């Protein structure tokens, strides 16, 4: 049976509430573009929920790792440091770094970057927003750096992905 979603970060809870409102509004508006936006937003929420809920009950994450994960999910668009994440999680940076890597399988900043690229991929495939707007939306001031980083982490340039090379 599905587990109830428990979120310690108010911004994430607010994001879910606002997203549900937007899905309802978009669904009522109808139209082909509305349906695509509706499905894109719903997919993003499901992916975010997947990140928030452990795959099985034996996978209990340390409360500091949970707090760090929630902080990153709420602030992935912002410039953050390991020290800021650790402060938000109530842990020393070195302790959190080791715990996060062992329990999440990635270091903190790479996990955040993967989160950013997942959202960028959704926007590239589900909208017509310019790449520079998507770069800013996911936390990159420089669209060229975003494009290089996107290719580094996904194997595709944003233009290739949008052009249908990986659909």
Coordinates of C-alpha atoms in Angstrom, one line a residue:
X1 CA 0.0 0.0 0.0
X2 CA 1.2 3.6 -0.7
X3 CA 2.8 5.4 2.2
X4 CA 1.5 8.8 3.2
X5 CA 3.9 11.5 2.1
X6 CA 5.6 13.3 5.1
X7 CA 7.5 16.4 4.2
X8 CA 9.4 18.4 6.8
X9 CA 10.2 21.4 4.5
X10 CA 7.2 23.8 4.3
X11 CA 8.2 24.9 0.8
X12 CA 7.9 21.4 -0.6
X13 CA 4.5 21.0 1.1
X14 CA 3.5 24.3 -0.4
X15 CA 4.8 23.2 -3.8
X16 CA 2.6 20.1 -3.8
X17 CA -0.5 22.1 -2.7
X18 CA 0.1 24.7 -5.4
X19 CA 0.8 22.1 -8.0
X20 CA -2.5 20.3 -7.3
X21 CA -4.3 23.6 -7.7
X22 CA -2.5 24.3 -11.0
X23 CA -3.4 20.8 -12.3
X24 CA -7.0 21.3 -11.5
X25 CA -7.0 24.8 -13.2
X26 CA -5.2 23.4 -16.2
X27 CA -7.5 20.4 -16.5
X28 CA -10.6 22.7 -16.4
X29 CA -9.1 25.0 -19.1
X30 CA -8.8 22.0 -21.5
X31 CA -7.0 22.1 -24.8
X32 CA -4.1 20.1 -26.1
X33 CA -1.4 22.4 -24.7
X34 CA -3.3 22.3 -21.3
X35 CA -3.3 18.6 -21.3
X36 CA 0.5 18.4 -22.0
X37 CA 1.2 20.9 -19.2
X38 CA -1.2 19.0 -16.9
X39 CA 0.7 15.8 -17.6
X40 CA 4.1 17.4 -17.3
X41 CA 3.2 18.9 -13.9
X42 CA 1.8 15.6 -12.6
X43 CA 4.8 13.7 -13.8
X44 CA 7.1 16.2 -12.0
X45 CA 5.1 15.7 -8.8
X46 CA 5.3 11.9 -9.1
X47 CA 9.0 12.1 -9.6
X48 CA 9.4 14.4 -6.6
X49 CA 7.3 12.0 -4.5
X50 CA 9.6 9.1 -5.6
X51 CA 12.5 11.1 -4.3
X52 CA 10.8 11.8 -1.0
X53 CA 9.5 8.3 -0.2
X54 CA 12.0 5.4 0.4
X55 CA 11.5 2.5 -1.9
X56 CA 10.9 0.1 1.0
X57 CA 10.5 0.2 4.8
X58 CA 14.0 -1.2 5.4
X59 CA 15.5 1.8 3.7
X60 CA 15.3 4.2 6.6
X61 CA 17.3 7.4 6.1
X62 CA 19.0 9.3 8.9
X63 CA 16.9 12.3 9.9
X64 CA 19.8 14.6 8.9
X65 CA 19.9 13.1 5.4
X66 CA 16.1 13.5 5.1
X67 CA 16.4 17.1 6.2
X68 CA 19.3 17.7 3.7
X69 CA 17.3 16.0 0.9
X70 CA 14.2 18.1 1.8
X71 CA 16.3 21.3 1.8
X72 CA 17.8 20.5 -1.6
X73 CA 14.4 19.6 -3.1
X74 CA 13.0 23.0 -1.9
X75 CA 16.1 25.0 -2.8
X76 CA 17.7 23.2 -5.8
X77 CA 17.4 26.4 -8.0
X78 CA 19.5 28.4 -5.5
X79 CA 23.2 28.6 -5.2
X80 CA 23.9 26.4 -2.1
X81 CA 27.0 25.1 -0.4
X82 CA 27.5 21.9 1.5
X83 CA 27.8 24.1 4.6
X84 CA 24.4 25.7 4.0
X85 CA 22.8 22.2 3.5
X86 CA 24.5 20.9 6.6
X87 CA 23.3 23.9 8.7
X88 CA 19.7 23.3 7.5
X89 CA 20.1 19.6 8.3
X90 CA 21.6 20.2 11.8
X91 CA 24.8 18.4 11.1
X92 CA 28.5 19.1 10.6
X93 CA 29.4 19.3 6.9
X94 CA 31.8 16.4 7.1
X95 CA 29.3 14.2 8.9
X96 CA 26.5 15.0 6.5
X97 CA 28.7 14.5 3.5
X98 CA 29.6 11.0 4.6
X99 CA 26.0 10.1 5.6
X100 CA 24.5 11.5 2.5
X101 CA 26.9 9.7 0.2
X102 CA 26.4 6.3 2.0
X103 CA 22.6 6.6 2.1
X104 CA 21.8 8.4 -1.1
X105 CA 24.5 7.0 -3.3
X106 CA 25.8 10.4 -4.5
X107 CA 27.6 13.3 -3.0
X108 CA 25.4 16.3 -2.0
X109 CA 26.1 18.6 -4.8
X110 CA 26.0 16.0 -7.5
X111 CA 22.6 14.8 -6.2
X112 CA 21.4 18.5 -6.4
X113 CA 22.8 18.7 -9.9
X114 CA 20.9 15.5 -10.9
X115 CA 17.7 17.0 -9.5
X116 CA 18.3 20.2 -11.5
X117 CA 18.9 18.2 -14.7
X118 CA 15.8 16.1 -14.2
X119 CA 13.7 19.3 -13.9
X120 CA 15.5 20.8 -16.9
X121 CA 14.8 17.7 -19.0
X122 CA 11.1 17.9 -18.1
X123 CA 11.0 21.5 -19.2
X124 CA 13.0 20.9 -22.4
X125 CA 10.6 18.1 -23.4
X126 CA 7.4 19.5 -22.1
X127 CA 7.6 23.2 -22.9
X128 CA 8.9 25.5 -25.6
X129 CA 10.7 27.7 -23.1
X130 CA 14.0 29.0 -24.4
X131 CA 17.1 27.2 -23.0
X132 CA 18.3 30.3 -21.2
X133 CA 15.0 30.5 -19.3
X134 CA 15.2 26.8 -18.4
X135 CA 18.8 27.3 -17.3
X136 CA 17.7 30.1 -14.9
X137 CA 14.7 28.1 -13.7
X138 CA 16.9 25.3 -12.5
X139 CA 19.6 27.5 -10.9
X140 CA 22.1 28.4 -13.6
X141 CA 23.0 32.1 -14.4
X142 CA 25.0 31.2 -17.5
X143 CA 23.1 29.3 -20.2
X144 CA 26.4 28.1 -21.8
X145 CA 27.6 26.6 -18.5
X146 CA 24.2 25.0 -18.0
X147 CA 24.4 23.4 -21.5
X148 CA 27.8 22.0 -20.9
X149 CA 26.8 20.7 -17.5
X150 CA 23.6 19.2 -18.9
X151 CA 25.6 17.4 -21.6
X152 CA 28.1 16.2 -19.0
X153 CA 25.4 14.7 -16.8
X154 CA 22.9 13.4 -19.4
X155 CA 25.0 12.7 -22.4
X156 CA 22.8 15.0 -24.5
X157 CA 22.9 18.7 -25.2
X158 CA 19.7 20.6 -24.4
X159 CA 19.2 21.2 -28.1
X160 CA 19.7 17.5 -28.9
X161 CA 17.2 16.5 -26.3
X162 CA 14.6 19.0 -27.4
X163 CA 15.1 18.1 -31.0
X164 CA 14.0 14.6 -30.3
X165 CA 17.3 12.8 -30.2
X166 CA 16.4 11.0 -27.0
X167 CA 12.6 10.6 -27.1

